[in-house]
mmCIF file of C-alpha atoms and ligand atoms in Angstrom:
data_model
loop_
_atom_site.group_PDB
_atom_site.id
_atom_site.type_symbol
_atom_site.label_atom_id
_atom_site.label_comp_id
_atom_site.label_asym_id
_atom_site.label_seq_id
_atom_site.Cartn_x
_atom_site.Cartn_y
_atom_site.Cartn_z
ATOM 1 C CA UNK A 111 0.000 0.000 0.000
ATOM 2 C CA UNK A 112 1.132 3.265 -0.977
ATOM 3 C CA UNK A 113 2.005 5.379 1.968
ATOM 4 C CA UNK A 114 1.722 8.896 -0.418
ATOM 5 C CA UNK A 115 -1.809 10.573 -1.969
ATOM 6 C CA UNK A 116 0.448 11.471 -5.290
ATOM 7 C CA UNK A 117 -1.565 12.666 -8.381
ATOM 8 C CA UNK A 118 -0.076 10.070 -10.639
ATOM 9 C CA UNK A 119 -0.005 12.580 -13.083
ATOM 10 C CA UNK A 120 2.086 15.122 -11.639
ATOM 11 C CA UNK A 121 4.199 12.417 -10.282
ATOM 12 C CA UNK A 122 5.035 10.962 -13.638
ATOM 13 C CA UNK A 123 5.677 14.550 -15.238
ATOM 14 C CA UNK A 124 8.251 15.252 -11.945
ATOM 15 C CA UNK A 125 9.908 11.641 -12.948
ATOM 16 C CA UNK A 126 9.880 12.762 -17.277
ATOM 17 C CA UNK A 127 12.321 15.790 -16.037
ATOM 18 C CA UNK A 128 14.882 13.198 -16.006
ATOM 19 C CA UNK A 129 16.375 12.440 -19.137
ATOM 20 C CA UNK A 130 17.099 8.633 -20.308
ATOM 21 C CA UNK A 131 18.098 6.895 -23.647
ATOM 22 C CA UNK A 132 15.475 4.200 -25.163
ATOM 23 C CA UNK A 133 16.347 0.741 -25.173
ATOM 24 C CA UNK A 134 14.613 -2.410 -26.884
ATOM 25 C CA UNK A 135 14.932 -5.331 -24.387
ATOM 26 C CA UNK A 136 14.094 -8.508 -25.928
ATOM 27 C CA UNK A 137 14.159 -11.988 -25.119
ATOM 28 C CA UNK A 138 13.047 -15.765 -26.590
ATOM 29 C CA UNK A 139 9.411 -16.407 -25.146
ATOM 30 C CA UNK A 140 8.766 -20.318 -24.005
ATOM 31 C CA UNK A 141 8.027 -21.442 -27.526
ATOM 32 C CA UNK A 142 11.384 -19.629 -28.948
ATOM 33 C CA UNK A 143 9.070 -16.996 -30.487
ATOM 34 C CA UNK A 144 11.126 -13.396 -30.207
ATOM 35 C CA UNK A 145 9.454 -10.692 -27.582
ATOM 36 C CA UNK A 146 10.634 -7.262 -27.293
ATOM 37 C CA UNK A 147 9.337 -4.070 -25.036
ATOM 38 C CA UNK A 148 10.452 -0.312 -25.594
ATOM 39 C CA UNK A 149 12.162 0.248 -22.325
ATOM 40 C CA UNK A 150 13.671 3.762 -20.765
ATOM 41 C CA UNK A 151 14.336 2.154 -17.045
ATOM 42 C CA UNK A 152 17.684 0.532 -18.292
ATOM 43 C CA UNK A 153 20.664 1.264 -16.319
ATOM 44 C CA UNK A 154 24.287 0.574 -15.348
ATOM 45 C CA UNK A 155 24.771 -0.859 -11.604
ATOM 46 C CA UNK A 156 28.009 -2.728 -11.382
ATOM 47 C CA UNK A 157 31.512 -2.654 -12.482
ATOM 48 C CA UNK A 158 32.434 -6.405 -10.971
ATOM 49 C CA UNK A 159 29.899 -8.439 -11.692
ATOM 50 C CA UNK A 160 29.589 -6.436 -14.950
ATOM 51 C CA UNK A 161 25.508 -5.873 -14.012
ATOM 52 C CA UNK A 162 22.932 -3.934 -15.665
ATOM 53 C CA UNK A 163 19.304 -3.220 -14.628
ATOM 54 C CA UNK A 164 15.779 -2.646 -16.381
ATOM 55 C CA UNK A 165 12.273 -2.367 -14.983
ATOM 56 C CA UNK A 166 8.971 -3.866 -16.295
ATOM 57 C CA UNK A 167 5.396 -3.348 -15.807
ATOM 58 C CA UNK A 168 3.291 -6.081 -14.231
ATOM 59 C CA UNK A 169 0.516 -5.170 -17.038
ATOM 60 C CA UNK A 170 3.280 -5.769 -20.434
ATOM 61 C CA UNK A 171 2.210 -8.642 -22.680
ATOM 62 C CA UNK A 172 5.840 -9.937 -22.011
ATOM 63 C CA UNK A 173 6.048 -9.850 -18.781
ATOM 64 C CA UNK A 174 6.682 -13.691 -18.107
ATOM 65 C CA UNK A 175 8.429 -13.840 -21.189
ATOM 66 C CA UNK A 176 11.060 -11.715 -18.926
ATOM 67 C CA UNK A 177 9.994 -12.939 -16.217
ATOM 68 C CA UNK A 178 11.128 -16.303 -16.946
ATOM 69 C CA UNK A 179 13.889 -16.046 -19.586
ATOM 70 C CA UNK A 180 17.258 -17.053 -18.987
ATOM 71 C CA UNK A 181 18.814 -14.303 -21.413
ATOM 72 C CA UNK A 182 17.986 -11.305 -22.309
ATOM 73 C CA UNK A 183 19.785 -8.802 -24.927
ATOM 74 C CA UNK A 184 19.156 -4.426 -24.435
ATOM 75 C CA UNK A 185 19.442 -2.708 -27.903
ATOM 76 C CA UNK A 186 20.404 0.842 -26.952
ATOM 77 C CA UNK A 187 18.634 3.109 -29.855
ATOM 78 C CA UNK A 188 20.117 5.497 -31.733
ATOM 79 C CA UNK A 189 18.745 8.360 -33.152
ATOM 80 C CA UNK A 190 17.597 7.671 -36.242
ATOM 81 C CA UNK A 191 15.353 4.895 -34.392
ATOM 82 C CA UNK A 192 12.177 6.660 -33.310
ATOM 83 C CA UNK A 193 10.065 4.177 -35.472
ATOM 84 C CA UNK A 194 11.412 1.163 -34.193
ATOM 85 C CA UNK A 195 11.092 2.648 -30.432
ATOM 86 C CA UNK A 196 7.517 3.381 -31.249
ATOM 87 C CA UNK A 197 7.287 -0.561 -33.090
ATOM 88 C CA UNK A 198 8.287 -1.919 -29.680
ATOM 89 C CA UNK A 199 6.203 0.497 -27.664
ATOM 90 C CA UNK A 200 2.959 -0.695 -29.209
ATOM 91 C CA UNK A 201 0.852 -3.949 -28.209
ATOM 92 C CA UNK A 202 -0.269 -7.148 -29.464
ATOM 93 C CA UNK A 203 1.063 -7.088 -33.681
ATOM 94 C CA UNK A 204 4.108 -8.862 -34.625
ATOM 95 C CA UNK A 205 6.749 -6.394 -33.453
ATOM 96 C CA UNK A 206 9.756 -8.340 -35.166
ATOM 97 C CA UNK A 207 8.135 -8.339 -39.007
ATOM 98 C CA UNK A 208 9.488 -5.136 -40.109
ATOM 99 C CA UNK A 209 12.318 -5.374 -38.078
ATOM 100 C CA UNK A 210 16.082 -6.658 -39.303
ATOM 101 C CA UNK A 211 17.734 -8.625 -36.508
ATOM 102 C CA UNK A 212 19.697 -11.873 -35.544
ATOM 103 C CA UNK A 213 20.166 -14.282 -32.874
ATOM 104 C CA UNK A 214 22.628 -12.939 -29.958
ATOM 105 C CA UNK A 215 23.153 -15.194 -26.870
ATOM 106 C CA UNK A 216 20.200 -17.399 -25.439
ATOM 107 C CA UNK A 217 18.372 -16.525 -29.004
ATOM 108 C CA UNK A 218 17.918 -13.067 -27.257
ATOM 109 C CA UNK A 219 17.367 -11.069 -30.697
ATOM 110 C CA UNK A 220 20.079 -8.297 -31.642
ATOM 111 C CA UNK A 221 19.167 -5.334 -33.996
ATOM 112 C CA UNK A 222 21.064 -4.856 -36.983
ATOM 113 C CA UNK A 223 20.888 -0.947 -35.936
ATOM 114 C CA UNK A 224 21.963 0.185 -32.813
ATOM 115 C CA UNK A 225 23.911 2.768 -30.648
ATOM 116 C CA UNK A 226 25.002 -0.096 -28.175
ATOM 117 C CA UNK A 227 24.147 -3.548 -27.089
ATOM 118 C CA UNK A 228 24.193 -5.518 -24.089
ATOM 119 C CA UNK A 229 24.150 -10.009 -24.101
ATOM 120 C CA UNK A 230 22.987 -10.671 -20.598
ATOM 121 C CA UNK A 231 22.058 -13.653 -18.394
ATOM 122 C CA UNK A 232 19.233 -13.308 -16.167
ATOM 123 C CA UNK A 233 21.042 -12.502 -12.740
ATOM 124 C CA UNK A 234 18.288 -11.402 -10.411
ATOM 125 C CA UNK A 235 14.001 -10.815 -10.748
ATOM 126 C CA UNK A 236 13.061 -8.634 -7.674
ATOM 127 C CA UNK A 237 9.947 -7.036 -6.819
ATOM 128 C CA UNK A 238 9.445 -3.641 -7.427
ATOM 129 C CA UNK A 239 5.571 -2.349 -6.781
ATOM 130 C CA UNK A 240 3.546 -2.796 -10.099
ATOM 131 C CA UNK A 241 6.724 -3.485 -11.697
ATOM 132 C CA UNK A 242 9.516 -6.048 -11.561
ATOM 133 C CA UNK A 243 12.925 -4.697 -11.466
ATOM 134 C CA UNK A 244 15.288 -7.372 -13.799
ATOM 135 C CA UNK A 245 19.287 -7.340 -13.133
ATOM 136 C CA UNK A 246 21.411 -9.094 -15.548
ATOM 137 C CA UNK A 247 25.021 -10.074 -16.313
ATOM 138 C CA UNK A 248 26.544 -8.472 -18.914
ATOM 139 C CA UNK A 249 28.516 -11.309 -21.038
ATOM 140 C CA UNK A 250 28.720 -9.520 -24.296
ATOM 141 C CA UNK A 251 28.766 -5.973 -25.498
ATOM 142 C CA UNK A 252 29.263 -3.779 -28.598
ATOM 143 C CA UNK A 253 29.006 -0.401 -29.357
ATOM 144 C CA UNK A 254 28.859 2.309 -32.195
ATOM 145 C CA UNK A 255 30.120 5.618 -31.260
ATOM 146 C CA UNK A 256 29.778 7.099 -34.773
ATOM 147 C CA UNK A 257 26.398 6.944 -33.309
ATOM 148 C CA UNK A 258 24.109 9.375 -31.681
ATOM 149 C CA UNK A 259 21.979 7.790 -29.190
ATOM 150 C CA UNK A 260 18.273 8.079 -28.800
ATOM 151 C CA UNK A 261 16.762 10.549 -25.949
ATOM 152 C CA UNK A 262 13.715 10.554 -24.113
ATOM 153 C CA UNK A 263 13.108 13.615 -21.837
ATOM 154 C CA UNK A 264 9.741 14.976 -20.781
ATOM 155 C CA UNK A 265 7.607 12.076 -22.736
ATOM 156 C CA UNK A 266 9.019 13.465 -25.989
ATOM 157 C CA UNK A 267 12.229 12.078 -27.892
ATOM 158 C CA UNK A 268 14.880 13.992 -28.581
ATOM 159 C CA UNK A 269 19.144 14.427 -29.446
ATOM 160 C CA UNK A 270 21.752 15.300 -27.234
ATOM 161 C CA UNK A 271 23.822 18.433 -28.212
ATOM 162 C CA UNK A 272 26.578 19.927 -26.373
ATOM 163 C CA UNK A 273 25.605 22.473 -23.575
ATOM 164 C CA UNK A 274 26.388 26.010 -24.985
ATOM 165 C CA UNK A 275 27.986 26.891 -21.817
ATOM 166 C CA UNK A 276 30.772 24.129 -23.200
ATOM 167 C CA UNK A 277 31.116 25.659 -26.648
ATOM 168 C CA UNK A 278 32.428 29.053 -25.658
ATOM 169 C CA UNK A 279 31.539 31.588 -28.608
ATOM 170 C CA UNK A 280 34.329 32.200 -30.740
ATOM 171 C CA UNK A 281 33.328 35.735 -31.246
ATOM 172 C CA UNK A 282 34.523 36.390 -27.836
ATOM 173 C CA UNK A 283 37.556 34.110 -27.370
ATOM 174 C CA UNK A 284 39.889 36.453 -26.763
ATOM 175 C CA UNK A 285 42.744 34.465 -27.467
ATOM 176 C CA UNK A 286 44.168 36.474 -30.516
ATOM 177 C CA UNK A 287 47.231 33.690 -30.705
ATOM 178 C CA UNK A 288 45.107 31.513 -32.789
ATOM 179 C CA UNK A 289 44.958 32.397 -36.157
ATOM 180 C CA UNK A 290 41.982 32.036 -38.299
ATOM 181 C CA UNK A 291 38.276 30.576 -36.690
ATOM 182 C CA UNK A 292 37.116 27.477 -38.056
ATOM 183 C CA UNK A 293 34.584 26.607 -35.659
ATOM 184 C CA UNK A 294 32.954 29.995 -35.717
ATOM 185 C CA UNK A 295 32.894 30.002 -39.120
ATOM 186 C CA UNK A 296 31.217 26.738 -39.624
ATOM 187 C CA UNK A 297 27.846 26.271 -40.728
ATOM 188 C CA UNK A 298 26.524 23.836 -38.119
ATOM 189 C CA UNK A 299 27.985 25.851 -35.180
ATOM 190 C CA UNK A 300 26.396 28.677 -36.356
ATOM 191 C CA UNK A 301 23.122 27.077 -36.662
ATOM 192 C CA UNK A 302 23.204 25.165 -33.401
ATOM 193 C CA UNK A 303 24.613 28.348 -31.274
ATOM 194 C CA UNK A 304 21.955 30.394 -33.220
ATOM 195 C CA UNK A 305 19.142 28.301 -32.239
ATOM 196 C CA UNK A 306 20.035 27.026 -28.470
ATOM 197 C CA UNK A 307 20.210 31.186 -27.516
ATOM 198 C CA UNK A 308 17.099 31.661 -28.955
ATOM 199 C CA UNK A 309 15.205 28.989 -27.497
ATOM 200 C CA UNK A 310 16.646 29.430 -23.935
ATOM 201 C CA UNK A 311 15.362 32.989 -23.979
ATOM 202 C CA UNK A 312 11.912 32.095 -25.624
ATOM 203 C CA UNK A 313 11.118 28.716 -23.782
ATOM 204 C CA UNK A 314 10.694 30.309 -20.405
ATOM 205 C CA UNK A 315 9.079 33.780 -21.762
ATOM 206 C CA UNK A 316 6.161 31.348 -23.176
ATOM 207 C CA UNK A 317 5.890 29.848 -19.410
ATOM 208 C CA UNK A 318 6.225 33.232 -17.476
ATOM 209 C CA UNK A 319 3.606 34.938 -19.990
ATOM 210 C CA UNK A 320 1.481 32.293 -21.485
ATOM 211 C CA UNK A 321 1.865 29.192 -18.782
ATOM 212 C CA UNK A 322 2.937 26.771 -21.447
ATOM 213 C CA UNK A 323 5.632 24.238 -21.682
ATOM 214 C CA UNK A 324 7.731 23.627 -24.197
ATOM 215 C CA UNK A 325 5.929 20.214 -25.023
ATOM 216 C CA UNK A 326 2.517 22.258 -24.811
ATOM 217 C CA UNK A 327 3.969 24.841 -27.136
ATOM 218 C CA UNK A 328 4.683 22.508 -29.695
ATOM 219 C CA UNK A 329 1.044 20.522 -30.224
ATOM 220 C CA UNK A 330 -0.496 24.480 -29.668
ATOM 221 C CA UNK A 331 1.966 25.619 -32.259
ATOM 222 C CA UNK A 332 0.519 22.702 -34.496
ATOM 223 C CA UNK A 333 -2.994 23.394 -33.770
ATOM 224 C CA UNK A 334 -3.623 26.950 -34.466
ATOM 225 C CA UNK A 335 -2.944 26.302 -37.949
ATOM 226 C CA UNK A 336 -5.037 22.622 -37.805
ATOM 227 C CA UNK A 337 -7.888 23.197 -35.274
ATOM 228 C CA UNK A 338 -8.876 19.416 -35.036
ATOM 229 C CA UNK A 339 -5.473 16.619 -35.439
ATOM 230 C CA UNK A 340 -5.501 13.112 -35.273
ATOM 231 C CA UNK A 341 -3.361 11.931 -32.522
ATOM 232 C CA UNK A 342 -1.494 9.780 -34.691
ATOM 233 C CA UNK A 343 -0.470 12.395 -36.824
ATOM 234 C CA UNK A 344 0.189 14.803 -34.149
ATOM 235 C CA UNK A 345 2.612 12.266 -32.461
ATOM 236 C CA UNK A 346 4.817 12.213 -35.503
ATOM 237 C CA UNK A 347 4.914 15.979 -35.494
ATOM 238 C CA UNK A 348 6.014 16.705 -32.052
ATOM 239 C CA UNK A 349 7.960 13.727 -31.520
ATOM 240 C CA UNK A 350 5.987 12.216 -28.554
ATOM 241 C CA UNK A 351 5.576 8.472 -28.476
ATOM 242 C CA UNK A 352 1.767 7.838 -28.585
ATOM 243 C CA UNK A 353 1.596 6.904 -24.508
ATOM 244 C CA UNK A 354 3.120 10.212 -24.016
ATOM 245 C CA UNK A 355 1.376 12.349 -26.235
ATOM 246 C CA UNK A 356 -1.867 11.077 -24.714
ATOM 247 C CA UNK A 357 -0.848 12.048 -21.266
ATOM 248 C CA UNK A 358 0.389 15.143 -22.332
ATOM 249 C CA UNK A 359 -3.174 15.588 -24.045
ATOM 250 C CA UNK A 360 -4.578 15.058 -20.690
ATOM 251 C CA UNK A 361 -2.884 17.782 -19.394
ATOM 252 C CA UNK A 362 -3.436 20.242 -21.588
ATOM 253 C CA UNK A 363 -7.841 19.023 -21.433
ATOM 254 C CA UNK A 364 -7.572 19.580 -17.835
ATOM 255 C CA UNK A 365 -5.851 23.100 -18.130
ATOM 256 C CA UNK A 366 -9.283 23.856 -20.753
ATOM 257 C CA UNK A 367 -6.380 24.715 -24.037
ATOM 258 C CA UNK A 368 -7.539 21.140 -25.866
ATOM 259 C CA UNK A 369 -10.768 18.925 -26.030
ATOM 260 C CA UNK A 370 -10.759 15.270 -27.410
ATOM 261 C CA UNK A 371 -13.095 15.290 -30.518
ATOM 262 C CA UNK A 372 -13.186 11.933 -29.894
ATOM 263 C CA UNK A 373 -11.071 8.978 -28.353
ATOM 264 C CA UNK A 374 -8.634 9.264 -31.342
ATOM 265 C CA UNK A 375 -8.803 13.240 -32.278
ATOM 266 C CA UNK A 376 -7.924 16.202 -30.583
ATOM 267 C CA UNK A 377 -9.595 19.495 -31.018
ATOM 268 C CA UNK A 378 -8.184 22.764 -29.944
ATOM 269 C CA UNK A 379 -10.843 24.878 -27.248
ATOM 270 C CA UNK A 380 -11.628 28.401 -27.901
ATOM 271 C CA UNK A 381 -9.119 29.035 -24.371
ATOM 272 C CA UNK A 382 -6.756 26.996 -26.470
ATOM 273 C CA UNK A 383 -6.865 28.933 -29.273
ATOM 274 C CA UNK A 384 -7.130 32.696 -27.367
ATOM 275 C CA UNK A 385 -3.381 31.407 -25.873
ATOM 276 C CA UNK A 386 -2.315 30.024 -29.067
ATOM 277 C CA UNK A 387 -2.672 33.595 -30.554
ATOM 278 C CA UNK A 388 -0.887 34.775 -27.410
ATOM 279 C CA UNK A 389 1.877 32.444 -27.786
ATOM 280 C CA UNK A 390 2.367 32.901 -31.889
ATOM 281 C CA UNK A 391 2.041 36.678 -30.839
ATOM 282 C CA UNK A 392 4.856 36.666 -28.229
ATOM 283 C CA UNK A 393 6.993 34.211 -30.576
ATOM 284 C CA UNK A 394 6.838 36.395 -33.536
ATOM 285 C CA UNK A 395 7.946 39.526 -31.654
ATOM 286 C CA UNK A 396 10.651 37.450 -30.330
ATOM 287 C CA UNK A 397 11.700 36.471 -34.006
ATOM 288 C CA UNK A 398 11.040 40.015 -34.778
ATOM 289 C CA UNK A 399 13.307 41.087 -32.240
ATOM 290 C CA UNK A 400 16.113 38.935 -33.187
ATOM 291 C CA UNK A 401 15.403 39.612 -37.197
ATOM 292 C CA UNK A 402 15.226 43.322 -36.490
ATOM 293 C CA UNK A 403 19.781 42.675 -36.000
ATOM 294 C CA UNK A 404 19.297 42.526 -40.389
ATOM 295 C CA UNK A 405 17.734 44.398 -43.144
ATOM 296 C CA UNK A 406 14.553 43.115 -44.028
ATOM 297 C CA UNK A 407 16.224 41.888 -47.413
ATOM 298 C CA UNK A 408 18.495 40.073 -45.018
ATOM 299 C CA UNK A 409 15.955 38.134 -42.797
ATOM 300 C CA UNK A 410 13.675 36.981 -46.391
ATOM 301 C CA UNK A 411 17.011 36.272 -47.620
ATOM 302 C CA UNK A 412 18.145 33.761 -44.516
ATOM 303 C CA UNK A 413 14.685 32.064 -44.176
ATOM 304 C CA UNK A 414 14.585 31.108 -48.401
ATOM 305 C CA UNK A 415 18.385 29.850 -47.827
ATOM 306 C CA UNK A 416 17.515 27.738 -44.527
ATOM 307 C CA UNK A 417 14.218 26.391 -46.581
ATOM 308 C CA UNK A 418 16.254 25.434 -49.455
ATOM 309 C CA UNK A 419 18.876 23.882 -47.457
ATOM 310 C CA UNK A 420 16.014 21.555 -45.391
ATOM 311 C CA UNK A 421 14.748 20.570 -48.861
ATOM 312 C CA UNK A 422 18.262 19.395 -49.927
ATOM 313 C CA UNK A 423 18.290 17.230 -46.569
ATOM 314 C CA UNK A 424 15.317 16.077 -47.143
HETATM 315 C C1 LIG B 511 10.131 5.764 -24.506
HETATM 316 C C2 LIG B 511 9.396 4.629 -23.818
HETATM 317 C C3 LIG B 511 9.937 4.046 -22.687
HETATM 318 C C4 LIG B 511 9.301 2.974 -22.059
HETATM 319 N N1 LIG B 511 9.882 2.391 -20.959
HETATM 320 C C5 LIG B 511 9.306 1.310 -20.380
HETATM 321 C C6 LIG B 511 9.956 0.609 -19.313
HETATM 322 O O1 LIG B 511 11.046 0.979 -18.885
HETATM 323 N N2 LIG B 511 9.325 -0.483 -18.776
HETATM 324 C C7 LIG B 511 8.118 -0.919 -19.249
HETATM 325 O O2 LIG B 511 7.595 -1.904 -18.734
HETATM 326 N N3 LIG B 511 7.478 -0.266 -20.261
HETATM 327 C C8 LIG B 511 8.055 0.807 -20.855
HETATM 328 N N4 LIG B 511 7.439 1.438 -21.901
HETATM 329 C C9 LIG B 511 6.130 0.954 -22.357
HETATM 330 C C10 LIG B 511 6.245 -0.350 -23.153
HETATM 331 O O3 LIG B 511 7.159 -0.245 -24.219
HETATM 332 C C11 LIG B 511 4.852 -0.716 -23.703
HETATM 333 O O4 LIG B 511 3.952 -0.826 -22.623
HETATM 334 C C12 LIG B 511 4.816 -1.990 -24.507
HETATM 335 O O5 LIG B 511 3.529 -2.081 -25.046
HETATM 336 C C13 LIG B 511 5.055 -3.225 -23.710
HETATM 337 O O6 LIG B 511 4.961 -4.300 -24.615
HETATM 338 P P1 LIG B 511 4.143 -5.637 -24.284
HETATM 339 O O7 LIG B 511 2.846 -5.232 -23.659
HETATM 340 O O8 LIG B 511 4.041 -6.312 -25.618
HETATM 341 O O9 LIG B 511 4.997 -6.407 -23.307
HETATM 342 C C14 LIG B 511 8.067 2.504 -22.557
HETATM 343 C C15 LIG B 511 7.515 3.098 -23.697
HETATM 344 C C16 LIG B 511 8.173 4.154 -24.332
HETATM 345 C C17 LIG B 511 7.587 4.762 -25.564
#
C-alpha cells in the first residue's frame, strides 16, 4: 500500500524531467518466439559483476516472457530509431516483421541498428511495486560511437547536443594567438549556437507569460494552424511516443487549451486557441526582435536559404 496521496499525473511529469536513452529489451518467449518491449528504465549498476538493470510493468504482454527467460539482450537506440522505439512500444502485432535482426546469446534477438548492445544472463528478478525490477550479467557488449543515441526527456524524444555553456563563442575568445576561426565560421555551429540562444530565452518567456511548456507549445503551435489533429499524426509531429502524447493531451484538457473530438482526435478549445494567438504573438515579436539585428532583405534572404537547405536534406 502506498504510503503517499500522489496525483499520478504530476508524479510521472516530476519523474519525465529526467532524461534517459530508449532501449529495446528482448528476449526468446517459451516457444522460442522473439518478444521485445520499448524500455527507458535501463541502467548501469556494477563494475564487478559487470551488471545492468531494467524495470517492467506487471501489465506488459511480455512480462513472463522476462519474467522467466534465462537471457535477455538491451538494444540501446540510436537516433535515427524513433520508429522502431515506437514498433516496440505498441501492443499485441508482430513487433519483429518489419524489423532486421539476428540471434545474440540465449536466441535473445540483436538489432542490426543500434547505438550499443548488451548479451545478458538473467542474474536477479526482484519485486518492485507494479513493476519487476530485472538485473542481468553483462557477457557480451558492442558499441557504435559514430552513433548518436536516442533521448527521451519529458515524454518526448529527442538528441543530445553539447551544452552552450561548453562551446564558448568564438566571437569572444579572446585568445588572438590563434589564427583564423574554423569553428565559428562553420555552418553547423552557427546554426546550433543560433538556435540554443534563442530557445533558452523564448522557452521560459512562453511559461512566465502564457503558462505553457515547451511540449505544450509545440502541439499548440501545431494546432492553431489545424484546429482538429488526429493523434497519430500529431505524435509524428512533435515527436511524442503515442503513450506520451496522450498524457500530455490530458494535461493540456484539464488546463481547458484542448478537447478530445473523440477517443482518437484532438480538437483545440476556444481558451486553447485565445493562448495560441498569445503564444504565436509573443513568438513572432521574439523572431522580430532577433530579425530586427538585419535588413529586411536580409531576414527573407536567410529564411529562403535555410528552406532550401532543409529541402536538400530532405
Ligand atoms: C520511450 C518509452 C519508454 C518505455 N519504458 C518502459 C519501461 O522501462 N518499462 C516498461 O515496462 N514499459 C516501458 N514502456 C512501455 C512499453 O514499451 C509498452 O507498454 C509496450 O507495449 C510493452 O509491450 P508488451 O505489452 O508487448 O509487453 C516505454 C515506452 C516508451 C515509448
Amino acid at each position: 500500500m502506498s504510503q503517499t496521496d500522489f496525483d499520478a499525473k504530476d508524479f510521472r511529469r516530476a519523474l519525465s524531467q529526467f532524461p534517459t536513452g530508449v532501449t529495446v529489451i528482448t528476449a526468446l518467449d517459451a516457444e522460442g518466439n522473439p518478444v521485445g518491449v520499448t524500455a527507458s528504465s535501463f541502467n548501469s549498476v556494477s563494475m564487478d559483476p559487470t551488471l545492468v538493470l531494467w524495470s517492467i510493468d506487471k501489465g506488459a504482454h511480455s512480462l513472463s516472457t522476462f519474467e522467466n527467460a534465462e537471457h535477455f539482450a538491451v538494444n540501446v537506440l540510436n537516433r535515427d530509431q524513433v520508429s522502431t522505439s515506437n514498433n516496440f512500444a505498441s501492443r499485441g502485432e508482430d513487433k519483429f516483421a518489419n524489423a532486421d535482426y539476428s540471434a545474440g546469446l540465449g536466441g535473445a534477438p540483436i538489432l542490426d541498428d543500434y547505438a550499443a548492445q548488451f548479451e545478458c544472463k538473467t542474474w536477479a528478478v526482484y519485486e518492485g511495486g507494479d513493476h519487476l525490477i530485472l538485473v542481468g550479467e553483462v557477457m557480451n557488449y558492442r558499441y557504435n560511437d559514430g552513433a548518436e543515441p536516442l533521448v527521451f526527456a519529458r515524454g518526448s524524444y529527442a538528441v543530445s547536443a553539447q551544452h552552450p555553456e561548453m562551446v564558448k563563442s568564438s566571437a569572444t575568445n579572446e585568445n588572438k594567438a590563434c589564427e583564423g576561426d574554423f569553428v565559428g565560421d562553420y555552418l553547423l555551429y552557427l546554426l546550433r549556437e543560433t538556435y540554443q540562444r534563442f530557445s533558452a530565452d523564448l522557452y521560459p518567456k512562453l511559461k512566465n507569460e502564457c503558462d505553457v511548456t515547451p511540449e505544450e507549445w509545440r502541439i499548440l503551435a501545431r494546432m492553431i494552424n489545424c484546429p482538429a489533429i488526429k493523434m497519430s499524426e500529431l505524435a509524428g509531429m512533435v515527436m511524442q511516443p503515442n503513450v506520451a502524447l496522450r498524457e500530455t493531451a490530458d494535461w493540456m484538457a484539464d488546463k481547458g487549451l484542448v478537447e478530445y473530438q473523440d477517443t482518437d482526435t484532438l480538437k483545440i478549445t476556444s481558451k486553447g486557441a485565445d493562448v495560441g494567438a498569445k503564444m504565436q504573438a509573443l513568438a513572432l515579436a521574439e523572431e522580430a526582435n532577433l530579425l530586427g539585428q538585419l535588413s529586411g532583405d536580409q531576414s527573407e534572404q536567410l529564411k529562403a536559404s535555410l528552406k532550401s537547405l532543409m529541402e536538400k536534406l530532405g
